[in-house]
Coordinates of C-alpha atoms and ligand atoms in Angstrom, one line a residue:
X1 CA -30.4 -74.2 60.4
X2 CA -28.3 -76.9 62.0
X3 CA -26.0 -76.2 64.9
X4 CA -22.5 -77.5 64.2
X5 CA -20.5 -76.4 67.2
X6 CA -18.1 -74.4 65.1
X7 CA -16.6 -70.9 65.8
X8 CA -17.6 -68.3 63.3
X9 CA -14.5 -66.4 62.2
X10 CA -15.3 -63.8 59.7
X11 CA -17.1 -65.6 56.8
X12 CA -15.8 -69.0 57.9
X13 CA -17.1 -71.7 60.3
X14 CA -14.1 -73.3 62.0
X15 CA -14.1 -76.3 64.3
X16 CA -12.0 -75.2 67.3
X17 CA -9.2 -77.3 68.4
X18 CA -9.3 -76.2 72.0
X19 CA -11.1 -78.1 74.8
X20 CA -14.6 -79.0 73.7
X21 CA -17.8 -78.7 75.7
X22 CA -21.5 -79.3 75.3
X23 CA -24.6 -77.2 76.2
X24 CA -26.4 -78.5 79.3
X25 CA -30.2 -78.7 79.4
X26 CA -31.0 -76.4 82.3
X27 CA -34.0 -78.4 83.5
X28 CA -32.4 -81.8 83.5
X29 CA -28.6 -81.2 83.6
X30 CA -28.3 -83.5 80.6
X31 CA -25.8 -82.6 77.8
X32 CA -27.2 -81.4 74.5
X33 CA -25.6 -82.2 71.1
X34 CA -23.4 -81.1 69.4
X35 CA -20.0 -80.6 71.0
X36 CA -18.5 -77.2 70.7
X37 CA -14.8 -77.0 69.8
X38 CA -13.3 -74.3 71.9
X39 CA -11.4 -71.7 69.9
X40 CA -7.6 -71.8 69.9
X41 CA -5.4 -68.8 70.3
X42 CA -4.8 -69.0 66.5
X43 CA -8.5 -68.8 66.0
X44 CA -8.6 -65.7 68.2
X45 CA -5.7 -64.2 66.3
X46 CA -7.5 -64.8 63.0
X47 CA -10.7 -63.2 64.2
X48 CA -8.8 -60.1 65.5
X49 CA -6.8 -59.8 62.3
X50 CA -10.0 -59.8 60.3
X51 CA -11.6 -57.3 62.7
X52 CA -8.6 -54.9 62.4
X53 CA -8.6 -55.2 58.6
X54 CA -12.4 -54.6 58.5
X55 CA -12.3 -51.6 60.8
X56 CA -11.0 -49.0 58.3
X57 CA -13.8 -49.8 55.8
X58 CA -16.6 -50.5 58.3
X59 CA -15.9 -47.3 60.3
X60 CA -16.5 -45.2 57.2
X61 CA -19.5 -47.1 55.8
X62 CA -22.2 -44.7 54.8
X63 CA -24.9 -44.4 57.4
X64 CA -27.6 -46.0 55.3
X65 CA -25.5 -49.1 54.6
X66 CA -24.8 -49.5 58.3
X67 CA -28.5 -49.0 59.3
X68 CA -29.5 -51.5 56.7
X69 CA -27.0 -54.0 58.1
X70 CA -28.5 -53.7 61.6
X71 CA -32.0 -54.2 60.2
X72 CA -30.7 -57.2 58.2
X73 CA -29.4 -58.8 61.3
X74 CA -32.8 -58.3 62.9
X75 CA -34.5 -60.0 59.9
X76 CA -32.1 -62.9 59.9
X77 CA -32.7 -63.5 63.6
X78 CA -36.4 -63.6 63.0
X79 CA -35.9 -65.9 60.0
X80 CA -34.3 -68.6 62.2
X81 CA -37.8 -69.1 63.4
X82 CA -38.9 -71.4 66.3
X83 CA -35.6 -73.3 66.4
X84 CA -34.0 -70.3 68.1
X85 CA -36.7 -70.1 70.8
X86 CA -36.6 -73.9 71.4
X87 CA -32.9 -74.0 71.7
X88 CA -32.8 -71.1 74.1
X89 CA -35.5 -72.7 76.2
X90 CA -33.5 -75.9 76.5
X91 CA -30.3 -74.2 77.3
X92 CA -31.5 -71.5 79.7
X93 CA -34.6 -73.1 81.3
X94 CA -36.4 -69.8 80.6
X95 CA -40.0 -70.2 79.4
X96 CA -41.2 -69.6 75.8
X97 CA -43.1 -66.3 76.4
X98 CA -40.1 -64.8 78.0
X99 CA -37.8 -65.9 75.2
X100 CA -40.2 -64.8 72.5
X101 CA -40.4 -61.4 74.3
X102 CA -36.7 -61.3 74.5
X103 CA -36.3 -62.0 70.8
X104 CA -38.7 -59.1 70.1
X105 CA -36.7 -56.9 72.3
X106 CA -33.4 -57.9 70.6
X107 CA -34.8 -57.3 67.1
X108 CA -36.4 -54.0 68.3
X109 CA -33.1 -52.9 69.8
X110 CA -31.3 -53.6 66.5
X111 CA -33.9 -51.6 64.7
X112 CA -33.7 -48.7 67.2
X113 CA -29.9 -48.5 66.5
X114 CA -30.6 -48.5 62.8
X115 CA -32.7 -45.4 63.4
X116 CA -30.0 -43.8 65.5
X117 CA -27.4 -44.4 62.7
X118 CA -29.7 -43.0 60.0
X119 CA -30.4 -39.9 62.1
X120 CA -26.7 -39.1 62.4
X121 CA -27.0 -37.1 65.6
X122 CA -24.7 -39.7 67.4
X123 CA -21.8 -38.2 65.3
X124 CA -22.2 -35.0 67.4
X125 CA -21.1 -32.9 64.5
X126 CA -19.9 -29.4 65.6
X127 CA -18.5 -26.6 63.5
X128 CA -16.9 -23.4 64.9
X129 CA -16.1 -21.4 61.7
X130 CA -12.9 -19.5 61.5
X131 CA -12.9 -15.9 62.8
X132 CA -9.8 -14.5 61.1
X133 CA -10.6 -11.0 62.2
X134 CA -11.0 -11.8 65.9
X135 CA -8.9 -9.7 68.2
X136 CA -6.5 -10.2 69.9
X137 CA -6.2 -13.7 68.3
X138 CA -8.0 -15.1 65.2
X139 CA -10.0 -18.3 65.8
X140 CA -9.1 -21.3 63.6
X141 CA -11.8 -23.3 61.8
X142 CA -12.7 -26.2 64.1
X143 CA -14.8 -29.1 63.2
X144 CA -15.6 -32.1 65.4
X145 CA -17.1 -35.5 64.9
X146 CA -17.3 -38.8 66.8
X147 CA -15.5 -41.7 65.3
X148 CA -15.7 -45.4 66.4
X149 CA -13.0 -46.6 68.8
X150 CA -12.0 -49.8 67.0
X151 CA -12.8 -53.5 67.4
X152 CA -14.9 -54.3 70.4
X153 CA -14.9 -57.5 72.5
X154 CA -18.4 -58.5 73.8
X155 CA -19.1 -61.1 76.5
X156 CA -22.5 -62.7 76.1
X157 CA -24.5 -62.7 79.4
X158 CA -26.0 -65.9 80.8
X159 CA -29.3 -64.5 81.9
X160 CA -30.5 -62.9 78.6
X161 CA -29.4 -65.4 76.0
X162 CA -30.7 -63.0 73.2
X163 CA -31.0 -59.4 74.4
X164 CA -27.6 -59.3 76.2
X165 CA -25.8 -61.9 74.2
X166 CA -24.4 -62.4 70.7
X167 CA -26.6 -59.7 69.0
X168 CA -27.7 -58.0 72.1
X169 CA -27.3 -54.4 73.3
X170 CA -23.5 -54.3 73.4
X171 CA -23.1 -55.8 69.9
X172 CA -25.8 -53.7 68.4
X173 CA -24.4 -50.4 69.9
X174 CA -20.8 -51.2 68.9
X175 CA -21.9 -52.1 65.3
X176 CA -24.0 -49.0 65.2
X177 CA -21.0 -46.9 66.2
X178 CA -18.9 -48.5 63.4
X179 CA -16.9 -50.9 65.4
X180 CA -16.3 -54.6 64.3
X181 CA -17.3 -57.0 67.1
X182 CA -15.7 -60.2 68.4
X183 CA -18.1 -62.0 70.7
X184 CA -17.0 -64.5 73.4
X185 CA -20.1 -66.7 73.7
X186 CA -21.4 -67.5 77.1
X187 CA -21.0 -71.3 77.7
X188 CA -24.5 -71.6 79.1
X189 CA -26.1 -71.1 75.7
X190 CA -23.7 -72.0 72.9
X191 CA -26.3 -73.4 70.5
X192 CA -28.4 -70.2 70.8
X193 CA -25.2 -68.2 70.3
X194 CA -24.3 -70.1 67.2
X195 CA -27.7 -69.6 65.7
X196 CA -27.6 -65.9 66.3
X197 CA -24.0 -65.7 65.2
X198 CA -24.8 -67.3 61.9
X199 CA -27.6 -64.8 61.4
X200 CA -25.1 -61.9 61.9
X201 CA -22.7 -63.7 59.6
X202 CA -25.4 -63.9 56.8
X203 CA -26.2 -60.2 57.3
X204 CA -22.5 -59.2 56.9
X205 CA -22.4 -61.1 53.6
X206 CA -25.8 -59.8 52.4
X207 CA -24.8 -56.2 53.0
X208 CA -21.4 -56.6 51.2
X209 CA -19.4 -55.7 54.3
X210 CA -15.9 -56.9 55.1
X211 CA -16.1 -60.4 56.8
X212 CA -14.1 -59.3 59.9
X213 CA -17.0 -57.1 61.0
X214 CA -18.2 -60.0 63.2
X215 CA -16.7 -63.1 64.7
X216 CA -18.0 -65.5 67.4
X217 CA -15.7 -67.6 69.6
X218 CA -16.5 -70.4 72.0
X219 CA -14.3 -71.4 75.0
X220 CA -14.7 -74.1 77.6
X221 CA -12.6 -72.0 80.0
X222 CA -11.3 -68.5 80.3
X223 CA -8.2 -68.4 78.1
X224 CA -9.9 -67.0 75.1
X225 CA -11.8 -64.3 77.0
X226 CA -8.7 -63.2 78.8
X227 CA -6.6 -63.1 75.7
X228 CA -9.3 -61.2 73.8
X229 CA -9.3 -58.4 76.4
X230 CA -5.5 -58.4 76.6
X231 CA -5.0 -58.2 72.8
X232 CA -3.7 -54.8 71.5
X233 CA -6.2 -54.9 68.6
X234 CA -9.2 -54.7 70.9
X235 CA -10.3 -51.1 71.8
X236 CA -13.1 -51.6 74.3
X237 CA -15.1 -54.4 76.0
X238 CA -18.8 -54.9 76.8
X239 CA -19.7 -57.3 79.6
X240 CA -22.7 -58.3 81.7
X241 CA -22.2 -60.8 84.5
X242 CA -20.7 -61.3 87.9
X243 CA -18.7 -58.7 89.9
X244 CA -15.7 -61.1 90.1
X245 CA -15.8 -61.6 86.3
X246 CA -16.1 -57.9 85.5
X247 CA -13.3 -57.0 87.9
X248 CA -11.0 -59.7 86.4
X249 CA -11.5 -58.3 82.9
X250 CA -11.1 -54.7 84.1
X251 CA -7.8 -55.7 85.7
X252 CA -6.5 -57.2 82.5
X253 CA -7.7 -54.2 80.5
X254 CA -6.1 -51.7 82.8
X255 CA -2.7 -53.4 82.9
X256 CA -2.2 -53.7 79.2
X257 CA 0.5 -51.5 77.6
X258 CA -2.4 -49.5 76.2
X259 CA -5.3 -49.7 78.7
X260 CA -8.8 -49.8 77.4
X261 CA -12.3 -49.3 78.9
X262 CA -14.3 -52.3 80.1
X263 CA -18.0 -51.5 80.2
X264 CA -19.1 -54.0 82.7
X265 CA -22.6 -54.3 84.2
X266 CA -22.1 -56.3 87.4
X267 CA -24.0 -56.4 90.6
X268 CA -27.0 -54.5 92.0
X269 CA -29.6 -55.1 94.6
X270 CA -32.0 -52.3 93.4
X271 CA -33.5 -50.8 96.6
X272 CA -37.2 -50.4 96.8
X273 CA -38.5 -47.7 99.2
X274 CA -42.0 -48.1 100.5
X275 CA -43.4 -44.8 101.8
X276 CA -46.1 -44.9 104.5
X277 CA -48.9 -43.3 102.4
X278 CA -48.5 -45.7 99.6
X279 CA -48.3 -48.7 101.9
X280 CA -51.4 -47.7 103.8
X281 CA -53.4 -47.1 100.6
X282 CA -52.4 -50.3 98.7
X283 CA -49.8 -52.3 100.6
X284 CA -51.3 -55.6 99.4
X285 CA -51.2 -54.7 95.8
X286 CA -47.6 -53.5 96.1
X287 CA -46.7 -56.8 97.9
X288 CA -48.2 -58.8 95.0
X289 CA -46.4 -56.8 92.4
X290 CA -43.1 -57.1 94.3
X291 CA -43.5 -60.9 94.5
X292 CA -44.0 -60.9 90.7
X293 CA -40.9 -58.8 90.1
X294 CA -38.5 -60.6 92.5
X295 CA -39.4 -64.0 91.1
X296 CA -39.4 -63.0 87.4
X297 CA -37.1 -65.2 85.4
X298 CA -36.3 -67.1 88.6
X299 CA -35.0 -63.8 90.0
X300 CA -32.1 -63.8 87.5
X301 CA -32.3 -60.1 86.6
X302 CA -29.7 -57.6 87.5
X303 CA -32.6 -55.3 88.1
X304 CA -34.2 -57.7 90.6
X305 CA -35.6 -55.9 93.6
X306 CA -33.4 -57.5 96.3
X307 CA -33.7 -54.9 99.0
X308 CA -36.9 -53.4 100.4
X309 CA -36.8 -50.4 102.8
X310 CA -39.8 -49.4 104.9
X311 CA -40.8 -47.6 108.1
X312 CA -41.7 -49.8 111.2
X313 CA -45.5 -50.0 111.7
X314 CA -48.7 -51.8 110.8
X315 CA -48.5 -50.9 107.2
X316 CA -45.0 -52.4 106.8
X317 CA -46.2 -55.5 108.8
X318 CA -49.1 -55.8 106.4
X319 CA -46.8 -55.6 103.4
X320 CA -44.4 -58.2 104.7
X321 CA -47.2 -60.6 105.5
X322 CA -48.8 -60.1 102.0
X323 CA -45.5 -60.4 100.2
X324 CA -44.6 -63.5 102.2
X325 CA -47.9 -65.1 101.5
X326 CA -47.5 -64.4 97.7
X327 CA -44.0 -65.8 97.7
X328 CA -44.8 -68.9 99.6
X329 CA -47.3 -69.8 96.8
X330 CA -44.6 -69.3 94.1
X331 CA -43.3 -72.5 92.5
X332 CA -39.6 -73.0 92.3
X333 CA -38.1 -72.1 88.9
X334 CA -35.3 -73.7 86.9
X335 CA -32.2 -71.7 87.1
X336 CA -29.8 -70.9 84.2
X337 CA -27.0 -73.2 85.1
X338 CA -26.0 -75.5 88.0
X339 CA -23.3 -73.0 88.9
X340 CA -25.7 -70.1 89.2
X341 CA -28.1 -72.3 91.1
X342 CA -25.4 -73.3 93.5
X343 CA -24.3 -69.7 94.0
X344 CA -27.9 -68.8 94.7
X345 CA -28.3 -71.5 97.3
X346 CA -25.0 -70.4 98.9
X347 CA -26.1 -66.8 99.1
X348 CA -29.5 -67.6 100.6
X349 CA -27.9 -69.9 103.2
X350 CA -25.5 -67.2 104.2
X351 CA -28.4 -64.7 104.6
X352 CA -30.6 -67.2 106.4
X353 CA -27.7 -68.1 108.7
X354 CA -27.2 -64.5 109.9
X355 CA -28.1 -64.3 113.6
X356 CA -30.2 -61.1 113.2
X357 CA -31.9 -62.0 109.9
X358 CA -35.4 -63.5 110.2
X359 CA -37.0 -65.7 107.5
X360 CA -40.5 -64.4 106.4
X361 CA -41.3 -67.0 103.7
X362 CA -39.8 -69.5 101.3
X363 CA -41.5 -70.4 98.0
X364 CA -42.4 -73.9 97.1
X365 CA -39.5 -76.3 96.8
X366 CA -38.8 -77.9 93.4
X367 CA -36.4 -79.9 91.3
X368 CA -32.7 -79.8 92.3
X369 CA -31.9 -77.3 89.6
X370 CA -34.8 -75.0 90.6
X371 CA -34.5 -71.8 92.7
X372 CA -36.8 -71.5 95.7
X373 CA -38.0 -68.0 96.3
X374 CA -37.3 -66.4 99.7
X375 CA -38.1 -63.3 101.8
X376 CA -36.1 -62.3 104.8
X377 CA -36.1 -59.2 107.1
X378 CA -33.6 -57.4 109.3
X379 CA -33.5 -54.2 111.4
X380 CA -31.7 -51.2 110.0
X381 CA -29.0 -51.0 112.6
X382 CA -27.9 -54.5 111.8
X383 CA -28.0 -53.8 108.1
X384 CA -25.9 -50.7 108.6
X385 CA -23.3 -52.6 110.6
X386 CA -22.8 -55.5 108.2
X387 CA -21.8 -54.7 104.6
X388 CA -22.2 -58.4 103.7
X389 CA -26.0 -57.9 103.9
X390 CA -25.7 -55.8 100.8
X391 CA -24.2 -58.5 98.6
X392 CA -26.2 -59.4 95.6
X393 CA -28.0 -62.8 95.8
X394 CA -28.6 -63.6 92.1
X395 CA -32.1 -65.2 92.3
X396 CA -35.6 -64.8 93.7
X397 CA -34.8 -63.6 97.2
X398 CA -35.4 -60.3 98.8
X399 CA -34.4 -58.7 102.1
X400 CA -36.7 -56.2 104.0
X401 CA -34.9 -53.7 106.1
X402 CA -37.1 -52.3 108.9
X403 CA -36.3 -48.6 109.6
X404 CA -37.3 -46.6 112.6
X405 CA -37.8 -43.3 110.8
X406 CA -37.0 -41.5 107.5
X407 CA -33.7 -40.4 108.9
X408 CA -32.6 -44.0 109.5
X409 CA -34.0 -45.0 106.1
X410 CA -32.0 -42.4 104.4
X411 CA -28.8 -43.5 106.3
X412 CA -29.5 -47.0 105.0
X413 CA -29.7 -45.7 101.4
X414 CA -26.6 -43.6 101.9
X415 CA -24.7 -46.8 103.0
X416 CA -25.5 -48.6 99.8
X417 CA -23.0 -49.2 97.0
X418 CA -23.9 -47.9 93.5
X419 CA -27.1 -49.4 92.0
X420 CA -28.8 -49.8 88.6
X421 CA -32.2 -48.8 89.9
X422 CA -34.1 -47.5 92.9
X423 CA -37.9 -47.7 93.1
X424 CA -40.0 -45.6 95.3
X425 CA -43.7 -46.4 96.1
X426 CA -45.5 -43.2 97.0
X427 CA -48.9 -41.5 97.3
X428 CA -49.7 -37.8 97.2
X429 CA -49.0 -37.6 100.9
X430 CA -45.5 -39.0 100.5
X431 CA -44.3 -36.4 98.0
X432 CA -42.4 -34.2 100.5
X433 CA -40.6 -37.2 102.0
X434 CA -39.8 -38.6 98.6
X435 CA -38.5 -35.2 97.4
X436 CA -36.1 -35.1 100.3
X437 CA -34.6 -38.5 99.2
X438 CA -34.3 -37.8 95.5
X439 CA -30.8 -36.1 95.6
X440 CA -29.4 -39.1 97.5
X441 CA -31.0 -41.5 95.0
X442 CA -29.6 -39.6 92.1
X443 CA -26.1 -40.0 93.5
X444 CA -26.6 -43.8 94.0
X445 CA -28.4 -45.1 91.0
X446 CA -28.8 -44.9 87.2
X447 CA -32.6 -45.0 87.1
X448 CA -35.2 -43.8 89.6
X449 CA -38.7 -45.2 89.2
X450 CA -42.0 -44.5 90.9
X451 CA -44.7 -47.1 91.8
X452 CA -43.1 -49.9 89.8
X453 CA -40.1 -52.3 89.8
X454 CA -37.0 -52.1 87.7
X455 CA -37.2 -55.5 86.0
X456 CA -37.9 -55.3 82.3
X457 CA -35.8 -52.5 81.0
X458 CA -37.4 -50.4 78.2
X459 CA -35.1 -50.1 75.2
X460 CA -35.5 -46.3 74.6
X461 CA -33.7 -43.1 74.0
X462 CA -34.2 -41.8 77.6
X463 CA -33.1 -45.1 79.3
X464 CA -30.2 -45.5 81.6
X465 CA -29.2 -49.0 82.4
X466 CA -26.1 -48.2 84.3
X467 CA -25.1 -46.7 87.6
X468 CA -22.2 -46.0 89.9
X469 CA -19.7 -48.9 90.7
X470 CA -20.3 -51.8 91.3
X471 CA -23.6 -51.6 89.3
X472 CA -21.3 -50.8 86.4
X473 CA -17.6 -50.1 85.9
X474 CA -18.4 -46.7 84.6
X475 CA -21.4 -44.8 85.9
X476 CA -21.3 -42.3 83.1
X477 CA -22.6 -44.8 80.6
X478 CA -25.6 -47.1 79.9
X479 CA -25.7 -50.5 78.3
X480 CA -29.4 -50.2 77.1
X481 CA -30.9 -47.5 75.1
X482 CA -29.6 -45.3 72.3
X483 CA -27.0 -43.6 74.5
X484 CA -25.2 -47.0 74.8
X485 CA -23.5 -46.1 71.4
X486 CA -21.4 -43.4 73.1
X487 CA -19.3 -46.1 74.9
X488 CA -17.8 -47.0 71.5
X489 CA -17.2 -43.5 70.1
X490 CA -14.5 -40.9 70.7
X491 CA -14.4 -37.3 69.5
X492 CA -11.9 -36.0 67.0
X493 CA -11.4 -32.3 66.2
X494 CA -10.2 -31.1 62.8
X495 CA -8.5 -27.7 62.7
X496 CA -8.2 -25.7 59.5
X497 CA -8.6 -28.7 57.2
X498 CA -9.4 -27.8 53.6
X499 CA -12.9 -29.0 52.5
X500 CA -11.6 -31.8 50.3
X501 CA -9.7 -33.3 53.2
X502 CA -12.5 -33.1 55.7
X503 CA -14.6 -36.3 56.4
X504 CA -17.9 -36.2 54.5
X505 CA -20.1 -35.3 57.5
X506 CA -18.1 -32.2 58.2
X507 CA -17.7 -30.8 54.6
X508 CA -19.2 -27.4 54.0
X509 CA -22.2 -28.5 52.0
X510 CA -23.2 -31.2 54.5
X511 CA -23.5 -34.0 52.0
X512 CA -24.9 -36.4 54.7
X513 CA -27.6 -34.0 55.9
X514 CA -26.7 -35.0 59.5
X515 CA -27.5 -32.4 62.2
X516 CA -24.6 -30.1 63.0
X517 CA -24.1 -27.5 65.7
X518 CA -22.6 -24.4 64.1
X519 CA -21.0 -21.8 66.3
X520 CA -22.7 -23.2 69.4
X521 CA -26.2 -23.0 68.0
X522 CA -28.9 -25.6 68.1
X523 CA -28.1 -28.7 65.9
X524 CA -29.5 -28.2 62.4
X525 CA -29.3 -30.2 59.1
Ligands
NDP18 N1 -25.8 -58.6 88.0 C1 -25.9 -59.2 86.8 O1 -26.4 -58.6 85.8 C2 -25.6 -60.6 86.6 C3 -24.9 -61.3 87.6 N2 -24.5 -62.5 87.5 C4 -23.8 -63.2 88.6 O2 -22.7 -64.0 88.0 C5 -22.8 -65.3 88.5 C6 -22.3 -66.2 87.4 O3 -23.0 -66.0 86.3 P1 -22.4 -65.8 84.8 O4 -23.4 -65.2 84.0 O5 -21.7 -67.0 84.3 O6 -21.3 -64.6 85.0 P2 -19.7 -64.7 85.0 O7 -19.3 -63.3 85.3 O8 -19.2 -65.8 85.8 O9 -19.4 -65.0 83.5 C7 -19.8 -64.1 82.4 C8 -18.8 -64.4 81.2 O10 -17.5 -63.9 81.6 C9 -16.6 -64.9 81.5 N3 -15.7 -64.7 82.7 C10 -16.0 -64.7 84.0 N4 -14.9 -64.5 84.7 C11 -13.9 -64.4 83.9 C12 -12.5 -64.3 84.1 N5 -11.9 -64.2 85.3 N6 -11.7 -64.3 83.0 C13 -12.2 -64.4 81.7 N7 -13.5 -64.6 81.5 C14 -14.4 -64.6 82.6 C15 -17.4 -66.2 81.7 O11 -16.7 -67.3 81.2 P3 -16.8 -68.7 81.9 O12 -18.3 -69.0 81.9 O13 -16.0 -69.6 81.1 O14 -16.3 -68.4 83.3 C16 -18.6 -65.8 80.9 O15 -18.4 -65.9 79.5 C17 -24.2 -65.5 88.9 O16 -24.4 -66.5 89.9 C18 -24.6 -64.1 89.4 O17 -24.1 -64.0 90.7 C19 -24.8 -63.2 86.3 C20 -25.5 -62.6 85.3 C21 -25.9 -61.2 85.4
AKG19 O1 -34.4 -56.0 83.5 C1 -34.1 -56.1 82.4 O2 -34.8 -56.1 81.4 C2 -32.6 -56.3 82.1 C3 -31.9 -56.9 83.2 C4 -30.4 -57.0 82.9 O3 -29.8 -56.2 82.3 C5 -29.7 -58.2 83.4 O4 -30.3 -58.9 84.2 O5 -28.5 -58.4 83.1

């Protein structure tokens, strides 16, 4: 498949007349052909007109057609073959195994949502039959289902060019819900975006769906992204990226005549708590695993373990020495973009320049575009006194906070902003102490994990990839896993509608065979 640099608007490929730009090879900083023509506001208008027109039909597609569509997207992505992996490697600097794995995750995610759609439980069908004889008041017949919210704007993320981008989790869950999607491509990987966009476009045609179900727009700047969020035809937004970017989009969305939700996954430093029993038993092994996690993908994971909390003592000293030794052997890794590399360097310099912060280790230096790993430490009182030490450093650097006792450690946790994950490393002897921290961790994070690290989110039904602000803009949701579909649904209740006016899933003979909760009982088909 050749990459043309065109916007994909419904079934058409349109050369944008806005400012053009090229992809940059992450490892060399050299431009890669072709040039991408940025979308004009007219292109955006056309994409949104088509999306609005498609919504009525697409929102009522039968579940089998919608599931097949998601599976067809997955098949079309695989059919691109190695060109997709090669292009993503060049644009992102991420290695082949990582991108092949990410492609598998993307395809698996689409297939999982196909299963969710077929199952029908996401419709949350409820029926409270009429009770005409009830005293003192009769009860009306009430039936409820979830409906899709409308066209959704998705911003591709820089750090997962496949799994959090054009056909990533936000797009898959919005399409599964029945919402048309308009994607604003991340400028760090436009070629990868076009290849995947064309795969989705083919799937729309192959499944006989209205063309406006999907469009992909490029932009050299921010005009299109901002106009997309501001447009009255957009009903919700999915975003993964910086806190500043997420907040800017939330502001636009909340000041529209009709405000809409922005589901933004933003910044997180993912505390790791090292309990004494675990450290004494296997501190070296935990240190090696930590070094692997903090440097994974050049540290460019929002689940990166950026903060390590432990109790002062020999075991923590041993961990710090072993983690420092492992990190100092780690080669520098190409970062996604020169801008992300520069932001990383700035963040590390700010941390290293803090009077009370001590450098433990730096990884091996590398090319000018490569991020050098780092490990630093600070005492808990300093950390508690300076909120700047909580700022996310997007890259392969961690900060160890030395705590005098469990009480101080818990004060450090209590001082943290909302987080995506918290990891605790424990042995049997640590269970009582760990139990005492769990209520606090639940209030702070979206996922608590034991004896592991949060990088590498499993796409599953019981996954929460979310958390209180600023980890996300709405801690009641997740952007990974089947529950992500709920972001793009809203419930509607139907009171006393005759059977022939009811939507199919709520008709008396249950023609869809979807599970329904009748009179508050367990869902049954
Ligand atoms: N915690 C996390 O999960 C992640 C955090 N980051 C952080 O973000 C930094 C930059 O990385 P990046 O991935 O580019 O994230 P950004 O938030 O800068 O950009 C993400 C997308 O949103 C757009 N965007 C950003 N700000 C605005 C705005 N004010 N108005 C309209 N559109 C906007 C960008 O367009 P454009 O590129 O044109 O600005 C891009 O398409 C990293 O250095 C890192 O600190 C990045 C990825 C993941
Ligand atoms: O750890 C993962 O697999 C996902 C990380 C993520 O969502 C992100 O970095 O944006």
